[in-house]
Short mmCIF file of C-alpha atoms and ligand atoms in Angstrom, two decimals:
data_model
loop_
_atom_site.label_atom_id
_atom_site.label_comp_id
_atom_site.label_asym_id
_atom_site.label_seq_id
_atom_site.Cartn_x
_atom_site.Cartn_y
_atom_site.Cartn_z
CA MET C 1 32.11 110.11 -113.03
CA ASN C 2 30.57 107.20 -112.44
CA LEU C 3 28.11 105.41 -115.09
CA ILE C 4 24.26 105.01 -113.32
CA ASP C 5 21.15 104.14 -115.51
CA GLY C 6 22.76 105.25 -118.71
CA MET C 7 23.86 108.85 -116.98
CA TRP C 8 27.06 110.10 -115.46
CA LEU C 9 27.07 111.08 -112.23
CA PRO C 10 30.08 112.35 -109.74
CA GLY C 11 30.58 110.27 -106.73
CA ASP C 12 31.07 111.19 -103.01
CA HIS C 13 33.90 112.40 -103.23
CA LEU C 14 36.76 112.46 -106.10
CA ILE C 15 40.24 109.92 -105.97
CA GLN C 16 43.26 111.15 -107.42
CA ASN C 17 45.06 109.17 -109.94
CA ARG C 18 48.62 109.44 -110.04
CA ASN C 19 51.43 107.60 -113.03
CA PRO C 20 53.31 105.40 -111.35
CA SER C 21 56.46 105.93 -113.75
CA ASP C 22 56.37 109.61 -112.67
CA GLN C 23 54.17 111.30 -109.16
CA SER C 24 54.64 114.87 -110.39
CA ASP C 25 52.00 113.32 -113.33
CA LEU C 26 48.40 113.86 -111.91
CA ILE C 27 46.26 112.07 -114.56
CA GLY C 28 43.09 112.93 -113.31
CA HIS C 29 40.28 113.07 -110.48
CA TYR C 30 37.78 109.95 -110.97
CA ALA C 31 34.18 109.43 -108.74
CA ALA C 32 34.45 107.41 -105.75
CA GLY C 33 30.89 106.10 -104.79
CA THR C 34 29.20 104.50 -102.15
CA ALA C 35 26.27 101.56 -101.47
CA SER C 36 24.07 104.15 -102.26
CA ASP C 37 25.50 104.56 -105.73
CA VAL C 38 25.37 100.56 -105.83
CA ASP C 39 22.24 100.32 -104.90
CA ARG C 40 21.09 102.81 -107.34
CA ALA C 41 22.53 100.83 -110.17
CA ALA C 42 21.87 97.45 -109.17
CA GLN C 43 18.23 98.78 -109.07
CA ALA C 44 18.47 100.17 -112.09
CA ALA C 45 20.51 96.90 -114.12
CA SER C 46 17.23 94.75 -112.30
CA ALA C 47 14.59 96.96 -114.55
CA ALA C 48 16.34 97.13 -117.02
CA LEU C 49 16.69 93.54 -117.15
CA PRO C 50 13.51 92.19 -119.07
CA ASP C 51 13.66 94.80 -122.16
CA TRP C 52 17.46 93.77 -122.65
CA GLN C 53 16.37 90.25 -122.50
CA ALA C 54 13.69 90.22 -125.13
CA LYS C 55 15.70 91.86 -127.30
CA GLY C 56 17.95 88.80 -128.16
CA PRO C 57 21.30 87.38 -128.69
CA LEU C 58 21.79 89.14 -132.11
CA ALA C 59 21.10 93.00 -130.66
CA ARG C 60 23.90 91.97 -127.75
CA ALA C 61 26.12 90.79 -130.29
CA GLU C 62 26.01 93.35 -132.70
CA LEU C 63 26.25 95.31 -129.64
CA LEU C 64 29.33 93.52 -128.21
CA ASP C 65 30.71 93.79 -131.98
CA ARG C 66 30.43 97.47 -132.40
CA ILE C 67 32.33 98.01 -128.77
CA ALA C 68 35.05 95.55 -130.19
CA ARG C 69 35.46 98.07 -133.51
CA ARG C 70 35.46 101.15 -130.98
CA ILE C 71 38.26 99.47 -128.54
CA ASP C 72 40.28 98.85 -131.51
CA GLU C 73 39.62 101.89 -133.07
CA GLU C 74 40.49 103.85 -129.86
CA ALA C 75 43.18 101.36 -128.55
CA ALA C 76 46.11 103.85 -128.96
CA VAL C 77 44.51 106.53 -126.78
CA ILE C 78 42.85 103.96 -123.89
CA GLY C 79 46.42 101.80 -124.03
CA ARG C 80 48.28 105.21 -123.66
CA MET C 81 45.42 106.12 -120.17
CA LEU C 82 46.89 102.36 -119.22
CA ALA C 83 50.33 102.58 -119.64
CA ARG C 84 50.01 105.81 -117.73
CA GLU C 85 48.14 105.04 -114.65
CA GLU C 86 49.29 101.41 -114.97
CA GLY C 87 52.77 100.89 -115.69
CA LYS C 88 52.72 98.73 -118.60
CA ILE C 89 55.44 99.89 -121.15
CA LEU C 90 53.20 101.49 -123.83
CA PRO C 91 53.39 98.02 -126.28
CA GLU C 92 52.24 96.18 -123.62
CA ALA C 93 49.97 98.24 -123.11
CA ILE C 94 48.34 98.49 -126.61
CA ALA C 95 48.06 94.87 -126.73
CA GLU C 96 46.45 94.05 -123.70
CA VAL C 97 43.55 97.04 -125.14
CA ARG C 98 43.27 95.01 -128.75
CA ARG C 99 42.95 91.78 -126.62
CA ALA C 100 40.09 93.72 -125.27
CA ALA C 101 38.59 94.32 -128.38
CA GLN C 102 39.26 90.69 -129.21
CA VAL C 103 37.07 89.33 -126.51
CA PHE C 104 34.38 91.49 -126.92
CA ARG C 105 34.67 90.06 -130.65
CA PHE C 106 34.49 86.92 -129.32
CA PHE C 107 31.22 86.95 -127.48
CA ALA C 108 29.97 88.74 -129.83
CA GLY C 109 30.20 85.15 -131.56
CA GLU C 110 29.06 83.50 -128.62
CA ALA C 111 26.41 85.59 -128.12
CA LEU C 112 24.79 83.72 -131.15
CA ARG C 113 26.22 80.44 -130.04
CA LEU C 114 23.88 79.99 -127.16
CA PRO C 115 23.84 76.15 -126.16
CA GLY C 116 21.05 74.11 -125.26
CA GLU C 117 20.29 70.60 -125.87
CA ALA C 118 17.08 68.91 -126.22
CA ILE C 119 16.89 64.97 -124.87
CA ALA C 120 13.98 61.58 -125.07
CA SER C 121 11.71 62.21 -122.09
CA VAL C 122 11.36 58.68 -119.82
CA ARG C 123 7.69 59.95 -120.18
CA PRO C 124 5.60 58.87 -124.01
CA GLY C 125 5.09 62.49 -125.40
CA VAL C 126 6.80 64.57 -123.35
CA ASP C 127 9.21 66.49 -124.72
CA VAL C 128 12.83 67.89 -122.20
CA GLU C 129 14.80 70.40 -123.14
CA VAL C 130 17.36 71.88 -121.51
CA MET C 131 18.13 75.41 -121.89
CA ARG C 132 20.47 78.52 -120.55
CA GLU C 133 19.53 81.74 -119.42
CA ALA C 134 21.02 84.45 -118.04
CA VAL C 135 21.04 85.02 -114.64
CA GLY C 136 20.76 88.45 -113.74
CA VAL C 137 22.28 91.04 -112.54
CA VAL C 138 25.92 90.47 -112.49
CA GLY C 139 28.84 92.68 -110.04
CA LEU C 140 32.56 92.63 -111.37
CA ILE C 141 35.38 93.42 -109.06
CA THR C 142 38.98 94.01 -111.06
CA PRO C 143 42.10 93.65 -110.04
CA TRP C 144 44.52 97.06 -111.28
CA ASN C 145 47.43 94.33 -113.36
CA PHE C 146 45.04 94.34 -116.73
CA PRO C 147 43.01 97.11 -116.60
CA ALA C 148 41.18 96.34 -119.76
CA ALA C 149 41.47 92.68 -120.53
CA ILE C 150 40.10 91.05 -117.18
CA PRO C 151 36.92 94.05 -117.31
CA ALA C 152 36.59 93.00 -120.63
CA TRP C 153 36.55 89.19 -120.40
CA LYS C 154 34.54 89.60 -117.57
CA ILE C 155 31.99 92.27 -119.06
CA ALA C 156 32.08 90.52 -122.65
CA PRO C 157 30.14 86.93 -121.48
CA ALA C 158 28.29 88.71 -118.91
CA LEU C 159 26.45 90.66 -121.84
CA ALA C 160 26.57 87.98 -124.25
CA TYR C 161 24.27 85.60 -122.29
CA GLY C 162 21.90 88.36 -121.30
CA ASN C 163 23.05 89.90 -117.94
CA ALA C 164 23.37 93.25 -116.60
CA VAL C 165 26.27 94.42 -115.27
CA VAL C 166 27.86 96.24 -112.31
CA LEU C 167 31.33 97.00 -112.47
CA LYS C 168 33.63 97.95 -109.86
CA PRO C 169 37.27 98.48 -110.93
CA ALA C 170 40.09 98.72 -108.62
CA GLU C 171 40.60 102.67 -107.61
CA LEU C 172 44.23 102.33 -108.87
CA VAL C 173 43.29 102.03 -112.69
CA PRO C 174 39.84 104.14 -112.96
CA GLY C 175 41.59 105.87 -116.13
CA THR C 176 41.37 102.60 -118.58
CA ALA C 177 37.09 101.63 -116.96
CA HIS C 178 36.07 104.39 -117.66
CA LEU C 179 37.52 104.79 -121.14
CA LEU C 180 35.04 101.61 -121.78
CA ALA C 181 32.57 102.25 -120.17
CA ARG C 182 32.09 105.61 -122.18
CA ILE C 183 32.52 102.92 -125.31
CA ILE C 184 30.12 100.90 -123.82
CA HIS C 185 26.94 103.34 -123.32
CA GLU C 186 28.10 105.74 -126.56
CA GLU C 187 27.74 101.94 -128.69
CA GLY C 188 24.01 101.83 -127.57
CA CYS C 189 24.25 99.85 -124.30
CA PRO C 190 20.68 100.30 -122.81
CA PRO C 191 20.56 102.38 -120.36
CA GLY C 192 20.67 100.04 -116.67
CA ILE C 193 22.57 96.94 -118.46
CA PHE C 194 26.16 98.43 -117.57
CA ASN C 195 26.81 100.59 -114.22
CA LEU C 196 30.12 101.43 -114.11
CA VAL C 197 30.49 102.36 -110.41
CA MET C 198 34.54 103.64 -109.01
CA GLY C 199 35.61 103.80 -105.63
CA PRO C 200 37.22 101.77 -102.79
CA GLY C 201 36.74 98.36 -102.67
CA SER C 202 35.81 97.58 -98.65
CA VAL C 203 33.09 100.29 -99.44
CA VAL C 204 32.12 99.72 -103.04
CA GLY C 205 33.14 96.33 -103.79
CA GLN C 206 31.44 95.48 -100.08
CA ALA C 207 28.04 97.11 -100.80
CA MET C 208 27.83 94.71 -104.05
CA VAL C 209 28.91 91.89 -102.00
CA GLU C 210 25.86 92.39 -99.56
CA HIS C 211 23.61 93.92 -102.56
CA PRO C 212 20.58 92.03 -102.38
CA LEU C 213 19.94 92.37 -106.26
CA ILE C 214 23.16 90.99 -107.21
CA VAL C 215 23.02 87.73 -107.97
CA ALA C 216 26.56 86.74 -108.69
CA ILE C 217 30.14 88.52 -108.22
CA SER C 218 33.27 87.66 -110.51
CA PHE C 219 36.10 88.95 -108.88
CA THR C 220 39.89 88.60 -109.63
CA GLY C 221 42.87 89.66 -107.13
CA SER C 222 44.39 88.37 -103.81
CA VAL C 223 43.56 86.09 -101.88
CA PRO C 224 42.58 87.63 -98.03
CA THR C 225 39.70 89.82 -100.15
CA GLY C 226 38.66 86.58 -102.62
CA ARG C 227 38.43 84.74 -99.37
CA ALA C 228 36.17 87.61 -97.68
CA ILE C 229 33.96 88.06 -100.59
CA ALA C 230 32.98 84.22 -100.99
CA ARG C 231 31.75 84.48 -97.11
CA ALA C 232 30.37 87.69 -97.83
CA ALA C 233 28.51 85.58 -100.88
CA ALA C 234 27.81 82.70 -99.13
CA LEU C 235 25.68 84.30 -96.40
CA GLY C 236 23.66 85.67 -99.21
CA MET C 237 23.82 82.25 -101.11
CA LYS C 238 25.50 84.12 -104.44
CA ARG C 239 27.31 82.80 -107.32
CA VAL C 240 30.75 83.29 -107.10
CA GLN C 241 33.77 83.03 -109.34
CA LEU C 242 37.25 83.95 -108.21
CA GLU C 243 40.43 84.11 -109.65
CA MET C 244 43.22 84.93 -107.04
CA GLY C 245 46.98 84.31 -107.13
CA GLY C 246 49.78 82.08 -107.82
CA LYS C 247 53.25 81.11 -107.43
CA ASN C 248 53.88 79.92 -110.90
CA PRO C 249 56.50 77.06 -111.65
CA MET C 250 58.68 77.20 -114.59
CA VAL C 251 60.36 73.61 -114.50
CA VAL C 252 63.94 73.76 -116.46
CA MET C 253 65.82 70.16 -117.85
CA ASP C 254 68.80 69.43 -118.75
CA ASP C 255 67.91 68.88 -121.85
CA ALA C 256 65.76 72.31 -122.72
CA ASP C 257 66.89 74.70 -125.49
CA LEU C 258 69.30 77.56 -123.78
CA ASP C 259 67.78 79.90 -125.44
CA THR C 260 64.46 78.85 -125.17
CA ALA C 261 64.23 78.39 -121.57
CA VAL C 262 65.90 82.03 -120.90
CA ALA C 263 63.13 83.44 -123.24
CA ALA C 264 60.72 81.99 -121.40
CA CYS C 265 61.50 82.74 -118.08
CA LEU C 266 62.57 86.57 -118.69
CA ASN C 267 59.07 86.96 -120.00
CA GLY C 268 57.50 84.89 -117.74
CA ALA C 269 58.94 86.29 -114.35
CA PHE C 270 59.52 90.27 -115.28
CA PHE C 271 57.57 91.02 -118.29
CA SER C 272 54.98 93.82 -116.84
CA THR C 273 57.01 94.00 -114.04
CA GLY C 274 56.06 90.70 -112.99
CA GLN C 275 52.58 92.15 -112.14
CA ARG C 276 50.74 89.30 -113.46
CA CYS C 277 48.56 85.86 -111.39
CA THR C 278 50.80 83.77 -114.33
CA ALA C 279 53.98 85.44 -113.29
CA SER C 280 57.18 82.46 -113.52
CA SER C 281 57.96 83.16 -109.74
CA ARG C 282 59.17 79.86 -109.32
CA LEU C 283 62.10 78.24 -111.26
CA ILE C 284 63.14 75.08 -111.26
CA VAL C 285 65.92 74.25 -112.51
CA GLN C 286 67.70 70.83 -113.01
CA SER C 287 71.19 70.44 -112.03
CA GLY C 288 73.12 69.84 -115.47
CA ILE C 289 71.57 73.12 -117.05
CA HIS C 290 71.23 75.00 -113.69
CA ASP C 291 74.69 77.18 -114.11
CA ALA C 292 74.18 78.16 -117.90
CA PHE C 293 70.64 78.91 -117.02
CA VAL C 294 71.43 81.30 -114.13
CA GLU C 295 74.70 82.71 -115.95
CA ARG C 296 72.36 83.72 -119.53
CA LEU C 297 68.96 84.63 -117.07
CA THR C 298 70.90 86.78 -114.62
CA LYS C 299 72.95 88.82 -117.98
CA GLU C 300 69.79 89.30 -119.82
CA MET C 301 67.65 90.33 -116.44
CA LEU C 302 70.48 92.70 -116.01
CA ALA C 303 70.31 94.30 -119.55
CA LEU C 304 66.16 94.82 -119.15
CA ARG C 305 65.93 98.64 -119.65
CA VAL C 306 63.48 99.99 -116.43
CA GLY C 307 62.23 102.66 -117.35
CA PRO C 308 58.99 105.20 -117.38
CA ALA C 309 55.75 103.11 -119.30
CA LEU C 310 55.78 105.61 -121.92
CA ALA C 311 59.28 106.04 -122.81
CA GLU C 312 60.16 104.09 -125.94
CA ASP C 313 63.16 102.01 -124.90
CA SER C 314 61.46 101.15 -121.45
CA GLN C 315 61.24 97.07 -121.19
CA ILE C 316 59.92 96.88 -118.02
CA GLY C 317 57.37 100.09 -116.23
CA PRO C 318 57.26 101.13 -112.96
CA VAL C 319 55.85 98.57 -110.05
CA VAL C 320 52.36 100.17 -109.97
CA SER C 321 52.73 101.73 -106.06
CA VAL C 322 54.50 102.58 -103.51
CA ALA C 323 52.82 100.11 -101.48
CA GLN C 324 53.43 97.23 -104.27
CA LEU C 325 57.06 98.65 -104.34
CA GLN C 326 58.01 98.50 -100.53
CA VAL C 327 55.84 94.65 -99.99
CA ASN C 328 58.45 93.91 -103.18
CA LEU C 329 61.65 95.26 -101.38
CA ASP C 330 60.44 93.61 -98.01
CA TYR C 331 60.59 90.41 -100.08
CA VAL C 332 63.88 91.40 -101.41
CA ALA C 333 65.19 91.70 -98.10
CA LEU C 334 63.26 88.70 -96.59
CA ALA C 335 65.24 86.61 -99.76
CA ARG C 336 68.47 87.55 -98.13
CA THR C 337 67.14 86.66 -94.14
CA GLU C 338 66.20 83.75 -95.61
CA GLY C 339 69.50 82.75 -96.98
CA CYS C 340 69.70 83.19 -100.98
CA GLU C 341 71.54 85.03 -102.85
CA VAL C 342 70.14 88.34 -104.15
CA ILE C 343 70.90 89.55 -107.68
CA GLY C 344 69.45 93.02 -108.62
CA GLY C 345 65.88 93.93 -106.85
CA GLU C 346 67.49 97.88 -105.98
CA ARG C 347 64.65 100.86 -106.27
CA LEU C 348 65.70 102.62 -109.02
CA ASN C 349 66.13 106.27 -109.42
CA GLY C 350 64.44 106.66 -112.96
CA PRO C 351 64.08 109.89 -115.06
CA THR C 352 61.15 110.50 -113.52
CA ASP C 353 59.79 110.52 -110.11
CA GLY C 354 58.56 106.97 -110.33
CA PHE C 355 58.28 103.26 -108.30
CA PHE C 356 61.45 101.55 -110.64
CA GLN C 357 62.77 98.25 -109.19
CA ARG C 358 65.35 96.22 -111.35
CA PRO C 359 64.19 92.71 -112.19
CA ALA C 360 65.87 90.38 -109.17
CA LEU C 361 66.52 87.24 -109.38
CA PHE C 362 66.87 84.80 -105.31
CA LEU C 363 69.67 82.04 -105.91
CA ASN C 364 70.10 78.97 -103.75
CA ALA C 365 66.59 79.09 -102.91
CA SER C 366 64.29 75.99 -101.25
CA ASN C 367 60.98 75.53 -102.25
CA ARG C 368 60.04 76.02 -98.06
CA MET C 369 61.22 79.56 -97.79
CA ARG C 370 58.55 82.26 -97.94
CA ILE C 371 59.67 83.66 -100.77
CA SER C 372 58.95 80.39 -102.53
CA ARG C 373 55.42 79.88 -100.98
CA GLU C 374 53.86 83.52 -101.21
CA GLU C 375 53.30 85.51 -104.47
CA ILE C 376 55.17 89.21 -104.31
CA PHE C 377 53.30 90.25 -107.32
CA GLY C 378 56.56 92.30 -108.24
CA PRO C 379 59.72 91.50 -110.85
CA CYS C 380 60.95 89.17 -108.21
CA ALA C 381 61.96 84.68 -109.09
CA ALA C 382 63.84 82.74 -107.27
CA VAL C 383 65.47 80.05 -108.42
CA ILE C 384 65.54 76.72 -107.09
CA ARG C 385 67.69 73.71 -107.62
CA VAL C 386 66.55 69.91 -108.57
CA GLY C 387 68.29 66.58 -109.07
CA ASP C 388 65.69 65.51 -111.39
CA PHE C 389 61.59 65.40 -113.40
CA ASP C 390 60.57 63.39 -110.41
CA GLU C 391 62.24 65.92 -108.04
CA ALA C 392 60.89 68.76 -110.35
CA LEU C 393 57.21 67.78 -110.78
CA GLU C 394 56.88 67.31 -106.50
CA VAL C 395 58.54 71.01 -106.10
CA ALA C 396 56.30 72.42 -108.76
CA ASN C 397 53.33 70.38 -107.02
CA ASP C 398 54.65 71.58 -103.60
CA SER C 399 52.11 75.15 -103.49
CA GLU C 400 49.22 76.10 -102.33
CA PHE C 401 48.07 77.95 -105.41
CA GLY C 402 47.82 75.94 -109.18
CA LEU C 403 47.07 78.49 -111.21
CA SER C 404 49.57 77.86 -114.06
CA ALA C 405 52.75 75.90 -114.56
CA GLY C 406 55.20 75.28 -117.35
CA ILE C 407 58.13 72.73 -118.42
CA CYS C 408 60.94 73.60 -121.21
CA THR C 409 62.23 70.52 -122.12
CA ASN C 410 62.98 68.78 -125.34
CA SER C 411 61.38 65.27 -123.98
CA LEU C 412 58.97 64.22 -125.24
CA THR C 413 58.43 61.73 -122.23
CA TYR C 414 59.11 64.89 -120.10
CA ALA C 415 56.50 67.55 -121.56
CA ARG C 416 53.52 64.65 -121.37
CA ALA C 417 54.55 63.45 -118.22
CA PHE C 418 54.43 67.24 -116.92
CA ARG C 419 51.40 67.82 -118.81
CA HIS C 420 48.93 64.99 -116.91
CA ARG C 421 50.77 65.14 -113.84
CA VAL C 422 51.30 68.89 -112.71
CA ARG C 423 48.10 70.20 -110.78
CA ALA C 424 47.79 73.70 -112.40
CA GLY C 425 44.98 75.35 -114.56
CA MET C 426 47.16 75.64 -117.40
CA VAL C 427 50.07 74.26 -118.54
CA MET C 428 52.48 75.79 -120.68
CA VAL C 429 55.34 73.49 -122.95
CA ASN C 430 58.34 75.55 -123.88
CA LEU C 431 55.99 78.59 -123.69
CA PRO C 432 56.20 81.20 -120.88
CA THR C 433 53.98 80.88 -117.76
CA ALA C 434 51.86 84.17 -118.28
CA GLY C 435 50.22 85.43 -121.53
CA VAL C 436 47.28 83.39 -122.64
CA ASP C 437 45.29 83.20 -125.37
CA PHE C 438 41.81 85.83 -125.05
CA HIS C 439 39.25 82.38 -126.22
CA VAL C 440 40.16 79.58 -123.85
CA PRO C 441 40.11 78.93 -120.61
CA PHE C 442 41.27 80.18 -118.03
CA GLY C 443 41.91 79.41 -113.86
CA GLY C 444 43.57 77.36 -111.67
CA THR C 445 43.39 75.27 -108.92
CA LYS C 446 43.80 74.54 -105.29
CA GLY C 447 44.01 78.16 -104.10
CA SER C 448 44.20 80.09 -107.14
CA SER C 449 41.01 79.58 -108.49
CA PHE C 450 37.29 79.58 -107.10
CA GLY C 451 34.14 78.54 -109.30
CA PRO C 452 33.66 77.91 -112.87
CA ARG C 453 36.44 78.81 -115.42
CA GLU C 454 36.66 82.46 -117.13
CA GLN C 455 37.48 83.35 -120.89
CA GLY C 456 36.89 81.01 -123.47
CA ARG C 457 33.39 78.63 -124.10
CA HIS C 458 33.32 78.25 -120.40
CA ALA C 459 32.32 81.39 -119.69
CA VAL C 460 28.80 80.24 -120.07
CA GLU C 461 28.61 78.48 -117.39
CA PHE C 462 29.41 81.19 -114.35
CA TYR C 463 26.72 83.64 -116.42
CA THR C 464 23.82 81.32 -117.46
CA THR C 465 22.24 79.24 -115.37
CA VAL C 466 19.80 76.16 -116.63
CA LYS C 467 16.54 75.70 -117.17
CA THR C 468 14.95 71.96 -117.77
CA ALA C 469 11.59 72.37 -119.76
CA TYR C 470 8.72 69.90 -120.03
CA CYS C 471 6.52 69.80 -122.57
CA PHE C 472 3.76 67.89 -122.65
CA ALA C 473 1.07 68.51 -125.69
CA GLY C 474 -1.62 66.17 -125.23
N1 LIG R 1 45.09 87.54 -109.46
C1 LIG R 1 45.42 88.29 -109.70
O1 LIG R 1 45.14 89.18 -110.54
C2 LIG R 1 45.84 89.52 -108.79
C3 LIG R 1 46.39 89.60 -107.64
N2 LIG R 1 46.79 90.70 -106.56
C4 LIG R 1 47.26 89.96 -105.85
O2 LIG R 1 46.77 91.66 -104.50
C5 LIG R 1 48.03 91.96 -104.29
C6 LIG R 1 47.36 93.40 -103.35
O3 LIG R 1 46.35 94.27 -104.11
P1 LIG R 1 45.14 94.81 -104.18
O4 LIG R 1 45.25 95.61 -105.04
O5 LIG R 1 45.02 95.28 -103.10
O6 LIG R 1 43.98 93.28 -104.03
P2 LIG R 1 42.26 93.32 -104.18
O7 LIG R 1 42.22 91.63 -104.07
O8 LIG R 1 42.67 94.07 -102.86
O9 LIG R 1 42.09 94.36 -104.86
C7 LIG R 1 41.00 93.43 -105.53
C8 LIG R 1 39.56 94.01 -106.30
O10 LIG R 1 39.47 94.13 -105.35
C9 LIG R 1 38.61 94.86 -104.06
N3 LIG R 1 38.03 94.97 -103.15
C10 LIG R 1 39.10 95.44 -101.92
N4 LIG R 1 38.52 95.18 -101.08
C11 LIG R 1 37.53 94.27 -101.17
C12 LIG R 1 36.27 94.24 -100.24
N5 LIG R 1 36.46 93.62 -99.10
N6 LIG R 1 35.04 93.25 -100.83
C13 LIG R 1 34.98 94.17 -102.35
N7 LIG R 1 35.75 94.16 -103.57
C14 LIG R 1 37.03 94.50 -102.68
C15 LIG R 1 39.78 96.24 -104.94
O11 LIG R 1 39.20 97.61 -104.94
P3 LIG R 1 40.46 98.62 -104.93
O12 LIG R 1 41.72 99.19 -105.66
O13 LIG R 1 39.43 99.63 -104.91
O14 LIG R 1 40.82 98.42 -103.05
C16 LIG R 1 40.06 95.95 -106.32
O15 LIG R 1 39.13 96.30 -107.37
C17 LIG R 1 48.59 92.03 -104.64
O16 LIG R 1 50.04 92.30 -104.37
C18 LIG R 1 48.95 90.71 -105.74
O17 LIG R 1 49.39 89.42 -104.25
C19 LIG R 1 46.15 92.29 -107.45
C20 LIG R 1 46.18 92.06 -108.20
C21 LIG R 1 45.48 91.04 -108.93
O1 LIG R 2 48.92 86.07 -118.50
C1 LIG R 2 47.84 87.02 -118.59
O2 LIG R 2 47.67 86.88 -119.85
C2 LIG R 2 47.22 86.73 -118.49
C3 LIG R 2 47.62 87.31 -116.61
C4 LIG R 2 45.85 87.31 -115.95
O3 LIG R 2 45.24 87.55 -115.83
C5 LIG R 2 46.76 88.03 -114.62
O4 LIG R 2 48.22 88.36 -113.94
O5 LIG R 2 45.40 88.48 -113.35
#
């Protein structure tokens, strides 16, 4: 059921939710809404805003705190749902749910720290104050790869700063969003302030982007959809925040600690089945360490246990859908056509009927190849050999994306130079490019992101608008 104006309502039709680890496991049927459901939600949100804003920040902080507590209490149940519908292995799924709780708790605090400034006026007897106010009704369109954390890091700041929300989760993962919505509703979010409208992006998402009462859209997903949303939002003069793809470089210098480099690349490239926009998909390796690095990484990659998300010994779950699996397999074939030596990458028959794929390394890749330029969004990484630091940096920066970038080195000189000169929104030294903290800004440069940063205190930029107040007391 969708949650609109505080009521659980059926949609236009039902969508089957199946487990990518085991297609015989039918998780449930979920409501698919229509443009009129979006309209109803937007109207309810708009009508509920004045009372919500009048309640003040403490009520909002307390609500977010209660939501955080409930998410923590129900982490095992929500994590299991997340693992079942998205395919993340259970420990990662539960960790993601706990991260969602941490995000709500962080923004409970931020609700009480809404910044403002008093500035001296140029006119005697006049006071000037710069205040921040909620934007209004915000539309949140979220992807399937982080079904708990990404909705949380959009919903929590939206509510903290006094906005009303219409959330549209990805069609592949309605179950986690439904559990989050139930908690938000049951913990006392006023009717209309939080609405869940599930259904296809082309219908529900499109209607949100076009709705005149929805004044801001925060989106995470693919580049083509992000660009289409930006165009439509510009027509409606809406505020927009887009988090899209990555082709994140991880540089391994000759002086790197081999254990650290292999661990960072294994995690960054293959954990969560590579389905992270921050995944290390280009491993840029200096010649001196190249062969030893490739040998160790290959050995450890091939030892990763791929299997059902709920199986205790699985380290890598399935690909999220048969369509994404086909995309990945097509890129594996392309890597061969482009001249790479391919290790792994084949479809695996698991113990259940799921979309399992062995992680893949594309050796002897060049940065000009399509496999090094296009986001794959699967457990595949290209290995590009370079001669020195300058070449590594040039290759790292030679991409239309700029989300996350990493370097493994023991040299302070290289680490510092990389931090300053790499063109990315997030830089990691001796750490995987994926797996970020929940309380600091998240986002990229170039084609990866558009609009203000998400997460941490910087979220205030998107979810509030500035009002300058002048006062002359006579
Ligand atoms: N940066 C990231 O974190 C992510 C990147 N991707 C990339 O995108 C590729 C495809 O994944 P996919 O799920 O199709 O990504 P999409 O960009 O299509 O989906 C992301 C969200 O946008 C919605 N959406 C789709 N079409 C529209 C539209 N016209 N207007 C408004 N909203 C819309 C989707 O709804 P619905 O699911 O109902 O279609 C979903 O909620 C992946 O292979 C990967 O490369 C995917 C997920 C996350
Ligand atoms: O790497 C992370 O922790 C977050 C990644 C992410 O947000 C994404 O893939 O969309």
